[in-house]
Coordinates of C-alpha atoms in Angstrom, one line a residue:
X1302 CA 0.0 0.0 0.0
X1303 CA 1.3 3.5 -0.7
X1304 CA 1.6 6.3 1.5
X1305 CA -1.3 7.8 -0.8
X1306 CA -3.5 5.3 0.2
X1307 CA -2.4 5.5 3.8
X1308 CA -3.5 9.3 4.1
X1309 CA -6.9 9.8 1.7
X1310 CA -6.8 13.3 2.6
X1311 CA -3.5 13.9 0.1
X1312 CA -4.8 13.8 -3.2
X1313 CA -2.9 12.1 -5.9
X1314 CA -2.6 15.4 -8.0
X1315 CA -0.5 17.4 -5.5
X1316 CA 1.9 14.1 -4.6
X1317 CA 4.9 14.3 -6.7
X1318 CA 8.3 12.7 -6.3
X1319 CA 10.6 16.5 -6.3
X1320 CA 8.6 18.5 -4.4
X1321 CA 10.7 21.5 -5.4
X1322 CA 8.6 21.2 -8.6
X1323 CA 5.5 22.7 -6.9
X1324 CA 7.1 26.0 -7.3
X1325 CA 6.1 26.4 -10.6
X1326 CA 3.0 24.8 -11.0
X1327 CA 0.7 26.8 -13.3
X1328 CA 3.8 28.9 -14.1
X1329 CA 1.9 30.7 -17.4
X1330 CA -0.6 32.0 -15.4
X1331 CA 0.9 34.0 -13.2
X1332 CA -0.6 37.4 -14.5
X1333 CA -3.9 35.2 -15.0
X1334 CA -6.6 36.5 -13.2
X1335 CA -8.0 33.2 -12.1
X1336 CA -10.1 32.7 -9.1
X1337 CA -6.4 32.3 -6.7
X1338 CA -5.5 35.2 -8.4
X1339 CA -7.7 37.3 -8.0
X1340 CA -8.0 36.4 -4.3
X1341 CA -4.2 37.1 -3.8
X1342 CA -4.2 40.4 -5.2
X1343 CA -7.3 41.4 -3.3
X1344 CA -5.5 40.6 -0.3
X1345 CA -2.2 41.7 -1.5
X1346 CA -3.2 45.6 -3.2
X1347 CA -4.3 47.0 -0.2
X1348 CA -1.9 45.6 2.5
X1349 CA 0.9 46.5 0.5
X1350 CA -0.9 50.3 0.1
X1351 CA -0.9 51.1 4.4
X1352 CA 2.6 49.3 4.5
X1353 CA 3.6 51.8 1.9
X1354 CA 0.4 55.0 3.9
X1355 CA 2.9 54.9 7.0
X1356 CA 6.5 56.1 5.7
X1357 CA 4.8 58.6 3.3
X1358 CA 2.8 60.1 6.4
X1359 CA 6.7 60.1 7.9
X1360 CA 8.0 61.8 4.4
X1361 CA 5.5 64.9 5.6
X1362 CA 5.6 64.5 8.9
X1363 CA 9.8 65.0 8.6
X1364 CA 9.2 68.1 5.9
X1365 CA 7.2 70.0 9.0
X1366 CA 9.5 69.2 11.5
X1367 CA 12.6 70.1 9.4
X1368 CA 11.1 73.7 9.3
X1369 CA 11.9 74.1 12.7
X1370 CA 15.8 73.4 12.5
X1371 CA 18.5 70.6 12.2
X1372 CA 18.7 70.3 15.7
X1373 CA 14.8 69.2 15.8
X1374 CA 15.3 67.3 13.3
X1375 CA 17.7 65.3 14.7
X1376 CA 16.4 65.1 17.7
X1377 CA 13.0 63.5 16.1
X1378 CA 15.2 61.3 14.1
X1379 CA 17.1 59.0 16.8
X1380 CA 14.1 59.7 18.2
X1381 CA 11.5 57.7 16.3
X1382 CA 14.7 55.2 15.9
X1383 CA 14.5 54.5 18.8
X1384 CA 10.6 54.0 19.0
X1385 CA 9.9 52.0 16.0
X1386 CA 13.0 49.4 16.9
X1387 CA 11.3 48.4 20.3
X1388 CA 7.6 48.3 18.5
X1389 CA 9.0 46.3 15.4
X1390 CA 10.7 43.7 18.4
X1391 CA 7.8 43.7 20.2
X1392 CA 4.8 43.5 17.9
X1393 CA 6.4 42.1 15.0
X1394 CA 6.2 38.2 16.2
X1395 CA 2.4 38.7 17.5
X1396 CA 1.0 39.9 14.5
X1397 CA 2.6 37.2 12.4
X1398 CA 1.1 34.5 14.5
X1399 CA -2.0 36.5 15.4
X1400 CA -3.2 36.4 11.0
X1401 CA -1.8 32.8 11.5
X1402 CA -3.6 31.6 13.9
X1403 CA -7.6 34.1 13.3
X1404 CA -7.2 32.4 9.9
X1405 CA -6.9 28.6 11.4
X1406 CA -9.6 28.9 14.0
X1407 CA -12.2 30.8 11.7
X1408 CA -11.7 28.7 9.2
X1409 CA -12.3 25.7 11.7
X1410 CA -15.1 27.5 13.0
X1411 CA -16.6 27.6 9.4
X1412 CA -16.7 24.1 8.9
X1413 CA -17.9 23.2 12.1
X1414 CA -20.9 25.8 11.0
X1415 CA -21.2 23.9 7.9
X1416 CA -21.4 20.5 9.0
X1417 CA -24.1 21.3 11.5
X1418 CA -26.2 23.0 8.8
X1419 CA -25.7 19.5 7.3
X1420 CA -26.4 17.4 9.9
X1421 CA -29.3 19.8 10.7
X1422 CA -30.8 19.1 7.4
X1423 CA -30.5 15.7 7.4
X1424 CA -32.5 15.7 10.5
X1425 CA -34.7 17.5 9.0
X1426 CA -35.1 15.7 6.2
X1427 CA -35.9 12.2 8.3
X1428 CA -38.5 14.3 10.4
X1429 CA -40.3 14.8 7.4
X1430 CA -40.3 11.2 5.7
X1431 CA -41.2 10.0 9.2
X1432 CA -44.2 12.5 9.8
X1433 CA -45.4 11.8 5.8
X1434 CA -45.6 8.4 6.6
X1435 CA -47.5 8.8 9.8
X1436 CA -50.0 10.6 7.9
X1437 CA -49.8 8.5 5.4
X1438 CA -48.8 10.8 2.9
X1439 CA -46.4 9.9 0.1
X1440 CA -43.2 10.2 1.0
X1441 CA -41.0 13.1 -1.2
X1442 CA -39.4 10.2 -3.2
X1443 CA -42.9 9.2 -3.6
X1444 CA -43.6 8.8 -8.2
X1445 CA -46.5 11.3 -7.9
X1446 CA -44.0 14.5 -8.9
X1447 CA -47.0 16.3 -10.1
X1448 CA -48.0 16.5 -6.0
X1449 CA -46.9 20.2 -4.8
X1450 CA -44.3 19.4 -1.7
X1451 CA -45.2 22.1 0.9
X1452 CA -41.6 22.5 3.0
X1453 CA -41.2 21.1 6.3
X1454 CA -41.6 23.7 9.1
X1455 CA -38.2 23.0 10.6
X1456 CA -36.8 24.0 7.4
X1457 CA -38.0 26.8 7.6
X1458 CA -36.6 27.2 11.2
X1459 CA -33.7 25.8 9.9
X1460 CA -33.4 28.8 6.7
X1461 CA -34.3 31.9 9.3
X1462 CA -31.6 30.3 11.8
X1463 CA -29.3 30.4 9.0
X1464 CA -29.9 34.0 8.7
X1465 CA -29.8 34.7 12.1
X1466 CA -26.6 32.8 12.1
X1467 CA -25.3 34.8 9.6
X1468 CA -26.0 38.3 11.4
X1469 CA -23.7 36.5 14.9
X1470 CA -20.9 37.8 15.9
X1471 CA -17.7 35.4 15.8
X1472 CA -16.2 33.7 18.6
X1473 CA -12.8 33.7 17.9
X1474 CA -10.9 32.9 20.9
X1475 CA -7.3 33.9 19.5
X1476 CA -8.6 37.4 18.4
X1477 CA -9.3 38.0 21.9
X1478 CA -5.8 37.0 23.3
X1479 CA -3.6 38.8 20.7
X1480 CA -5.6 41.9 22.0
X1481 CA -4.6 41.4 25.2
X1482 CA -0.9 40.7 24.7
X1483 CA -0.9 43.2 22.2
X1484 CA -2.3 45.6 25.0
X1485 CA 0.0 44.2 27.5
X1486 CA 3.2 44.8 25.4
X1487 CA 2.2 48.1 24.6
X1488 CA 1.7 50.0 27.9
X1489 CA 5.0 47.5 29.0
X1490 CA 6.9 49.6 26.0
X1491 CA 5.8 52.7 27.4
X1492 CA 6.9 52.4 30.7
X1493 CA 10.3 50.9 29.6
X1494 CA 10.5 54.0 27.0
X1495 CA 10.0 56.9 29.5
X1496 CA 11.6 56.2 32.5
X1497 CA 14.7 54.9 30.1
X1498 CA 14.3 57.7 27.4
X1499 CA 17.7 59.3 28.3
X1500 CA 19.5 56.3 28.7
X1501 CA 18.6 54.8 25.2
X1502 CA 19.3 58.0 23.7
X1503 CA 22.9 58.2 25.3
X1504 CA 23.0 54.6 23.8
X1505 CA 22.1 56.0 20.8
X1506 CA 25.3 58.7 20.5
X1507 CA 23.3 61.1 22.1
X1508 CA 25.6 62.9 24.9
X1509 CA 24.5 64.9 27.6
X1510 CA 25.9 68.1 26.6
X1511 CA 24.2 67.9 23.3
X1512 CA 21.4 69.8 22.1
X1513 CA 20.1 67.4 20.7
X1514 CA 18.7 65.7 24.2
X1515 CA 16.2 68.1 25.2
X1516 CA 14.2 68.1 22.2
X1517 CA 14.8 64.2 21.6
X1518 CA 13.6 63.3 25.0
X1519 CA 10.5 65.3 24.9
X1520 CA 9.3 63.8 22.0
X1521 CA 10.6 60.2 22.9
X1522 CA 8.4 60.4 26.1
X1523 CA 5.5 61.9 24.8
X1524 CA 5.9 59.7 21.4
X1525 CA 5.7 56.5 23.9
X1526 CA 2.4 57.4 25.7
X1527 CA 0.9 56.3 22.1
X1528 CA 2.9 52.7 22.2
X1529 CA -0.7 50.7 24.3
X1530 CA -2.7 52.3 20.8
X1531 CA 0.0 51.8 18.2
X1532 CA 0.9 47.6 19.5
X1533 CA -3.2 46.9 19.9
X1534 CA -3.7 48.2 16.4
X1535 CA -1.6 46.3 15.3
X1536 CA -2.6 43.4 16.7
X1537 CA -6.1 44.3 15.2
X1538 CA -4.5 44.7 11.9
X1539 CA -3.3 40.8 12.9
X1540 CA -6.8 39.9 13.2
X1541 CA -8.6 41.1 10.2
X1542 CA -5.3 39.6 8.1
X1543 CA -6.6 36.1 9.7
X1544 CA -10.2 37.5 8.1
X1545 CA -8.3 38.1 5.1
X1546 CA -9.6 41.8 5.3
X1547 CA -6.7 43.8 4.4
X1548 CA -9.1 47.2 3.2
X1549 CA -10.6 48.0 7.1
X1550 CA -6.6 48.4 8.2
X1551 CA -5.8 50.3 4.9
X1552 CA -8.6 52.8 5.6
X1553 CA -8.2 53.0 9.3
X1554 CA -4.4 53.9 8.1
X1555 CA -5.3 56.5 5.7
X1556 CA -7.8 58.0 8.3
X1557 CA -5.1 58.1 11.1
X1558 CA -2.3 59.5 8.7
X1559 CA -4.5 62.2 7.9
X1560 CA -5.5 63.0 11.0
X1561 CA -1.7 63.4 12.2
X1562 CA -0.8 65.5 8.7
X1563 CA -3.5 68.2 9.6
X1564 CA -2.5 68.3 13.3
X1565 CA 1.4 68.3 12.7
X1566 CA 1.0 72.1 11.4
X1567 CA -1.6 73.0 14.5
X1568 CA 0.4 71.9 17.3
X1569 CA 3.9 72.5 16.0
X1570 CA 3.4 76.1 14.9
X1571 CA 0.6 77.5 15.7
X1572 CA 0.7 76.8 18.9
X1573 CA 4.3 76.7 18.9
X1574 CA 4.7 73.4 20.9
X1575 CA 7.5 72.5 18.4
X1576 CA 8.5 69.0 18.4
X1577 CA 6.4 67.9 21.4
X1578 CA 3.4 69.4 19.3
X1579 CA 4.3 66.8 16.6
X1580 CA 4.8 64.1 18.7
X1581 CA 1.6 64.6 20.2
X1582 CA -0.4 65.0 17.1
X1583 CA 1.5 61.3 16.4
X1584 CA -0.3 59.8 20.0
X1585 CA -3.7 61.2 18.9
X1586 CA -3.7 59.7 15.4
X1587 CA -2.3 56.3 16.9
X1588 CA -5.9 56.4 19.0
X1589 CA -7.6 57.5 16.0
X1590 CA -6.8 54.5 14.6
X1591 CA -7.3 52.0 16.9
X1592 CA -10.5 53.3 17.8
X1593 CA -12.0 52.3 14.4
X1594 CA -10.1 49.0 14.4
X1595 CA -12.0 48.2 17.6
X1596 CA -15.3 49.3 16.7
X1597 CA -15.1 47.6 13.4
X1598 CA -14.0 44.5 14.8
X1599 CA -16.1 44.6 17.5
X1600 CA -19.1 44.5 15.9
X1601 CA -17.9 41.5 13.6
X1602 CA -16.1 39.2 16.6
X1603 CA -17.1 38.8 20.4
X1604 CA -14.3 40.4 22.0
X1605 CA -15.4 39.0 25.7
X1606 CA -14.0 35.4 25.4
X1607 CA -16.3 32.9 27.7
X1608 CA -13.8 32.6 30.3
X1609 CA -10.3 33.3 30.4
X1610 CA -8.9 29.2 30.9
X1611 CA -10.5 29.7 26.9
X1612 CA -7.4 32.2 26.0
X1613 CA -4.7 30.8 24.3
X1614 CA -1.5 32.7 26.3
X1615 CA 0.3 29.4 25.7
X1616 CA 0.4 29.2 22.1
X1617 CA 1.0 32.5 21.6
X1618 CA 3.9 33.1 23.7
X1619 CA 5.3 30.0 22.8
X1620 CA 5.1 30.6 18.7
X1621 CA 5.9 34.7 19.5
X1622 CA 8.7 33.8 21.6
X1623 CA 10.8 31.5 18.6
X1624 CA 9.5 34.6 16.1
X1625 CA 10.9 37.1 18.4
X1626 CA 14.6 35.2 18.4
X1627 CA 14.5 35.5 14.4
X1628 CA 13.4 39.3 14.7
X1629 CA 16.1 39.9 17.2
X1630 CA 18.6 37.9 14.1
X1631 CA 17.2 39.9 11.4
X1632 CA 17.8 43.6 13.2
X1633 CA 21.3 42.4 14.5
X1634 CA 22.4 41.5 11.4
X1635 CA 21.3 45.2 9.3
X1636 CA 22.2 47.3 12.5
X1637 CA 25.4 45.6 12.9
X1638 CA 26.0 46.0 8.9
X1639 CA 25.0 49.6 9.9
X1640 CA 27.7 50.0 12.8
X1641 CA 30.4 48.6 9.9
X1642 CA 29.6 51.1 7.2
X1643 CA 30.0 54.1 10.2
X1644 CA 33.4 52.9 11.4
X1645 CA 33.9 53.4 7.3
X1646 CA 33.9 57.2 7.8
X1647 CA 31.3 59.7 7.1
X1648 CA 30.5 58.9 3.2
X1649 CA 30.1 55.4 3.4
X1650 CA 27.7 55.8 5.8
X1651 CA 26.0 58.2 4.3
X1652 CA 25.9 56.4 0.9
X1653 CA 25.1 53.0 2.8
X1654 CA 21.8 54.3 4.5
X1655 CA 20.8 55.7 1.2
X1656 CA 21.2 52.3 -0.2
X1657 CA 19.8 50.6 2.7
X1658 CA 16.3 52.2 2.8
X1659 CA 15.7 52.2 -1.1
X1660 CA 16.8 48.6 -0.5
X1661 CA 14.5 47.7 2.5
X1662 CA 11.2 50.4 1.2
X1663 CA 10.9 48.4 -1.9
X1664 CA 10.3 45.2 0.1
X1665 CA 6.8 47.2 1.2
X1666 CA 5.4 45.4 -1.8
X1667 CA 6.5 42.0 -1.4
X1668 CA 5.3 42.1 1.5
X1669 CA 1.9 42.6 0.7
X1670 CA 2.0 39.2 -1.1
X1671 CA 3.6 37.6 2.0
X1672 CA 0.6 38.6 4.2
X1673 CA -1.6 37.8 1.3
X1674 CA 0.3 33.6 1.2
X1675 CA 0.0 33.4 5.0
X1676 CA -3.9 34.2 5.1
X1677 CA -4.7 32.4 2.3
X1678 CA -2.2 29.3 3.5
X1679 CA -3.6 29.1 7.0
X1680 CA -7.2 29.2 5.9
X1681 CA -6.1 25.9 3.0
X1682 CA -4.1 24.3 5.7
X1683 CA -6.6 24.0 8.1
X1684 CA -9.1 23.2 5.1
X1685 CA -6.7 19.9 4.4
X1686 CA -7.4 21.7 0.4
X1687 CA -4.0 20.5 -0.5
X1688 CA -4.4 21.4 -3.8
X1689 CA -5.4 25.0 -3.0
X1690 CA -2.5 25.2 -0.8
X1691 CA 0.2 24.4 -3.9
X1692 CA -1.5 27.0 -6.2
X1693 CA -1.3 29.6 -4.0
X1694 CA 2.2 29.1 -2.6
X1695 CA 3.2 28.8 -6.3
X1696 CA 1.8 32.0 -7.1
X1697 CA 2.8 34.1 -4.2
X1698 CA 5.7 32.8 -5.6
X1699 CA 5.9 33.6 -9.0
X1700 CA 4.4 36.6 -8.0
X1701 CA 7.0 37.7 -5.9
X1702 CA 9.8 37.0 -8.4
X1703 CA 8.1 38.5 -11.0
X1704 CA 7.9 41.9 -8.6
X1705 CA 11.2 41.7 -7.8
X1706 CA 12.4 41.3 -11.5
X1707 CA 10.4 44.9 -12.2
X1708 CA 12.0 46.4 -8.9
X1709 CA 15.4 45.6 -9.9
X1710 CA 15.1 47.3 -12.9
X1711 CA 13.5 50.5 -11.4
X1712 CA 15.8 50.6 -8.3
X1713 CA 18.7 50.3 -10.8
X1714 CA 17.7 53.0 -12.9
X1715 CA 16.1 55.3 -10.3
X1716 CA 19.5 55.2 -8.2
X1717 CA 21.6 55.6 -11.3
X1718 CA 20.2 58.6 -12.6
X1719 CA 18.4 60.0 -9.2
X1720 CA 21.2 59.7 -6.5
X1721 CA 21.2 63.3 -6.9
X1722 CA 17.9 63.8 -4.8
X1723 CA 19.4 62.4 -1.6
X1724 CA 22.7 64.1 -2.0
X1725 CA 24.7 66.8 -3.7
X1726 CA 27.6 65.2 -2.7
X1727 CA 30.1 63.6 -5.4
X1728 CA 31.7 61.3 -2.9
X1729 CA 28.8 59.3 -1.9
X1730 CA 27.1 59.3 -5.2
X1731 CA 30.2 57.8 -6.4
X1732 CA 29.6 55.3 -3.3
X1733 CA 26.1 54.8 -3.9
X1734 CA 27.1 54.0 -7.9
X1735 CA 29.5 51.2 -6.4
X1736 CA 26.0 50.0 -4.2
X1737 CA 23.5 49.8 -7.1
X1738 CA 24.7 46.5 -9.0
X1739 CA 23.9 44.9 -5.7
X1740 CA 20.9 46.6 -4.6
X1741 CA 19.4 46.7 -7.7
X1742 CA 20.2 42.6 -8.7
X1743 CA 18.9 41.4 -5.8
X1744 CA 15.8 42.9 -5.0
X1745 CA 14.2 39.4 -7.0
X1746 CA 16.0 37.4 -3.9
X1747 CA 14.7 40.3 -2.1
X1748 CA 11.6 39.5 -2.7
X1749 CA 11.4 36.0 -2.9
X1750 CA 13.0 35.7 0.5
X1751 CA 9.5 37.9 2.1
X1752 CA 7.2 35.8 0.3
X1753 CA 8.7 32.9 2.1
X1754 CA 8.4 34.4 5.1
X1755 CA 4.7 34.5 4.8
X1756 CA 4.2 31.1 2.9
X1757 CA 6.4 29.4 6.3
X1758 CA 4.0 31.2 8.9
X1759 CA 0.7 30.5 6.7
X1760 CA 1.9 27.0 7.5
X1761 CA 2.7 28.1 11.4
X1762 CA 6.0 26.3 10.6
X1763 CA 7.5 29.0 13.2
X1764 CA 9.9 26.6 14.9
X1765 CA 11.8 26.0 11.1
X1766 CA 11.8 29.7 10.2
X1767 CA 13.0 31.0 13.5
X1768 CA 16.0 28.3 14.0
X1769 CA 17.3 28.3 10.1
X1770 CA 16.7 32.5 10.8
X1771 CA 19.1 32.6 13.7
X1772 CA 21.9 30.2 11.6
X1773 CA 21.3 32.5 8.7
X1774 CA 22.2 35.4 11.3
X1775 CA 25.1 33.6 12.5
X1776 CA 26.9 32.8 9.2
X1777 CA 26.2 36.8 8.0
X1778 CA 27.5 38.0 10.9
X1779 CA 31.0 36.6 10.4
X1780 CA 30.8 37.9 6.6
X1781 CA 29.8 40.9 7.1
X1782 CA 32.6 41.6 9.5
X1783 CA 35.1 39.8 7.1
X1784 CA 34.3 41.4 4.6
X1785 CA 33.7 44.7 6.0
X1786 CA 37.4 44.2 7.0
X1787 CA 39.2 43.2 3.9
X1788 CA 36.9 44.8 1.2
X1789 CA 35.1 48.0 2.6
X1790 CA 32.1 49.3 1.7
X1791 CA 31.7 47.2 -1.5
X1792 CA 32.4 44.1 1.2
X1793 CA 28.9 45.1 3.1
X1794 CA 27.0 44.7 0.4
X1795 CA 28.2 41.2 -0.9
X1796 CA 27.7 40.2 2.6
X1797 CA 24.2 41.8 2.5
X1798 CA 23.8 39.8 -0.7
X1799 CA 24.7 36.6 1.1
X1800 CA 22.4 37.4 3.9
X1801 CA 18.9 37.2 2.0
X1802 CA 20.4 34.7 -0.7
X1803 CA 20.7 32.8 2.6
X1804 CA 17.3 33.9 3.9
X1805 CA 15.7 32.7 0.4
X1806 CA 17.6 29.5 0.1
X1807 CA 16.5 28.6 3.7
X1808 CA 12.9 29.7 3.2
X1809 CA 12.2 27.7 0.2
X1810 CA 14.1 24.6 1.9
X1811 CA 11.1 23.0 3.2
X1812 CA 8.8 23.3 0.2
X1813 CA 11.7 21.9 -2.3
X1814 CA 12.3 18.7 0.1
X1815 CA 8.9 17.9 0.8
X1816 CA 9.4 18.1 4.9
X1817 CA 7.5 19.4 7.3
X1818 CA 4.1 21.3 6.8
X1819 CA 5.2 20.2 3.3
X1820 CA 4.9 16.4 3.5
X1821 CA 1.9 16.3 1.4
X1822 CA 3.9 17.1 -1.8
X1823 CA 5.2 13.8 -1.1
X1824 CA 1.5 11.7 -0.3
X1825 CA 2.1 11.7 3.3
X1826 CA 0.0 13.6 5.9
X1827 CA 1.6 17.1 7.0
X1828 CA 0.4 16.0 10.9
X1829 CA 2.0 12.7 10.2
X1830 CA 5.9 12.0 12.3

């Protein structure tokens, strides 16, 4: 007997002998607007659009702030550095296994629906034949099909039940807990931020005689009292990923971002509050936003879970704890590439945070189809739709390296003729000329290696990507201080390039061997040892 027949639930179409093959199944219709298509991009469009809402607001918000010096702007700077490192370490691991996990247990929760509609209706069904016969009416399979059926009164219960089930709210137990922890992190960052401000900021390069710590620690501290809104947001944003509703967090992100671009001018100049005005306008538009999260998602899921034994604190912290040693290997690994290109001097620096965020704000769109995979995954996975689980992981994909094939070319070209908007200076254009072959060429690993990212957690194989993450981080390390050392600035950016060649080749390990979540590719059951 083959392993096929062991496990019924694989079907024969998906089981092939090199797994790897999967990755381009359907590969001519990847711009096909199919029915998987048109679900990823749905998913996809607008998650990549508030990734990409945020550092536009930041664009403006910086143009205001600039206005009122380079010391303020500074200040704000290491500022929001500071800030958005602890949120990203924090949050980061919640959210991904918050869409994870809303997706499994909704999905579960649909089928459990369904198959008690159907065993409903069977009932039903009996209760009829059994009260025609009684009567002694003919039966519905009766051969008189001429005779008018009249439909069973607890159908009819049954239909305005099914409408009444429709208008319930969900009961979504891990919705509930990631709102908690995501609560619980947040008002822990705030504490830790303000009573530590100064100290981070002398961490920072910040020294006490500087001008630059007043202002900096004014707007850190008041900046921080928005961390309990900005962490449960995003855990909301977690949650309606798992619903595979990517539109309520786009518009709740356009609404807060122009809430904090109309403030920003109010408070910073007209009533002069300068940079605590902006950081406050920042804190009201974080509540802005999470006060339509909540009221949209309240009125779609019962926040109050039945008690709290039902919370699932254990899986979460468990899953968030391995994502949070990854998180901690991926920020090590660019801040120390960072700390290499500063002990360069001045214009490598310079030129290598140039390169650096073109490099890393183009991966705004790949990530878009990352969240869109691990929805779409999670919901399949926990369907046992095998097949629907290959099409979709090819074409995230495809997708991805298709995006990142268009982004090399426009990253090339933009940095080769538009270096000139981020500086007048020829030394670090000439530096950032030296960067583009490698910024521009890779953005395809680029963004291969963040649609793995979410096809791995849309298959909550967290464990795998969090352990082959933190040997990834260890083998970059050591190259990017060799090669800092012997070759420079030009040395930083090969070992950059064998940091996400790394990440990819990792991330698309399991899928191409068959292991894993990914057993089925090779007829055996993904729950099987």
């Amino acid at each position: 007997m083959t392993e096929t027949d062991d496990h019924p639930s694989v079907p024969a179409s998906v089981v092939t002998q090199i797994p790897f093959l999967v990755i381009f199944k359907d590969l001519t219709h990847v711009f096909s607007k199919d029915t998987i298509g048109r679900e990823i991009l749905s998913i996809a469009f607008p998650a990549a659009l508030a990734l990409a809402a945020d550092p536009i607001a930041s664009l403006i918000d910086t143009a205001y702030i600039g206005r009122l010096g380079a010391v303020e702007l500074a200040a704000v700077g290491v500022s929001i550095a500071i800030f958005n490192q602890a949120s990203r370490i924090t949050i980061f691991p919640i959210v991904s296994v918050t869409t994870s996990f809303v997706a499994e247990e909704d999905t579960m929760e649909k089928m459990k629906e369904d198959e008690a509609k159907k065993t409903n209706l069977v009932h039903a069904n009996t209760l009829a034949v059994q009260d025609s016969l009684e009567k002694g009416i003919a039966s519905p399979t009766s051969n008189n099909t001429n005779q008018p059926q009249q439909t069973p009164a607890s159908d009819t219960k049954s239909s305005s039940g099914n409408k009444s089930n429709k208008k319930a709210k969900k009961n979504i137990k891990s919705a509930s807990t990631a709102m908690i922890i995501g609560l619980i992190l947040g008002l822990v960052q705030a504490i830790v931020l303000i009573f530590s401000s100064k100290v981070l900021l002398g961490v920072m390069g910040v020294k006490p005689n500087s001008a630059v710590l007043s202002p900096a620690h004014k707007y850190l501290t008041i900046r921080s009292l928005g961390a309990p809104a900005l962490l449960l947001s995003l855990s909301m944003q977690g949650i309606f990923r798992g619903f595979k509703d990517t539109k309520t967090p786009l518009y709740a992100t356009i609404v807060a971002d122009v809430i904090n671009i109309i403030l920003d001018p109010i408070f910073i100049f007209v009533l002069h509050l300068g940079v605590s005005g902006a950081a406050i306008a920042h804190v009201i538009s974080q509540y802005f936003m999470t006060l339509i999260l909540f009221i949209r998602l309240a009125s779609k899921v019962n926040l109050m879970p039945p008690n709290f034994a039902a919370l699932q604190f254990g899986k979460f912290l468990k899953n968030g704890g391995l994502l949070l040693a990854r998180t901690i290997a991926v920020t090590f690994c660019q801040t120390l590439a960072a700390a290499m290109a500063a002990r360069l001097g001045t214009t490598p620096m310079a030129a290598f945070q140039i390169c650096l965020q073109v490099w890393l704000t183009t991966s705004l769109l790949a990530d878009g189809l990352a969240v869109a995979g691990q929805a779409i995954l999670a919901c399949s996975f926990a369907e046992k739709d095998y097949n629907k689980v290959s099409s979709a992981a090819s074409r995230v994909l495809q997708m991805g390296f298709v995006l990142g094939l268009g982004l090399s070319i426009f990253v090339g070209m933009g940095l080769y003729f538009g270096a000139g908007i981020f500086t007048k200076d020829p030394a670090v254009i000439h530096l950032i000329a030296i960067g583009i072959p490698f910024v521009a060429a890779t953005q395809p690993i680029n963004s291969l290696a963040f649609v793995l990212d979410g096809v791995n957690f849309g298959a909550s194989d967290f464990a795998y990507t969090a352990y082959s993450m933190v040997g990834v981080a260890a083998i970059s390390i050591a190259a990017i201080i060799y090669m800092a050392k012997f070759n420079g600035f030009l040395g930083i950016w090969i070992a950059l390039t064998i940091y996400m060649g790394l990440r990819a080749v990792t991330g698309i390990a399991r899928i191409a061997t068959g292991t894993g979540p990914w057993r089925y590719l090779r007829g055996r059951s993904p729950s099987s040892s």
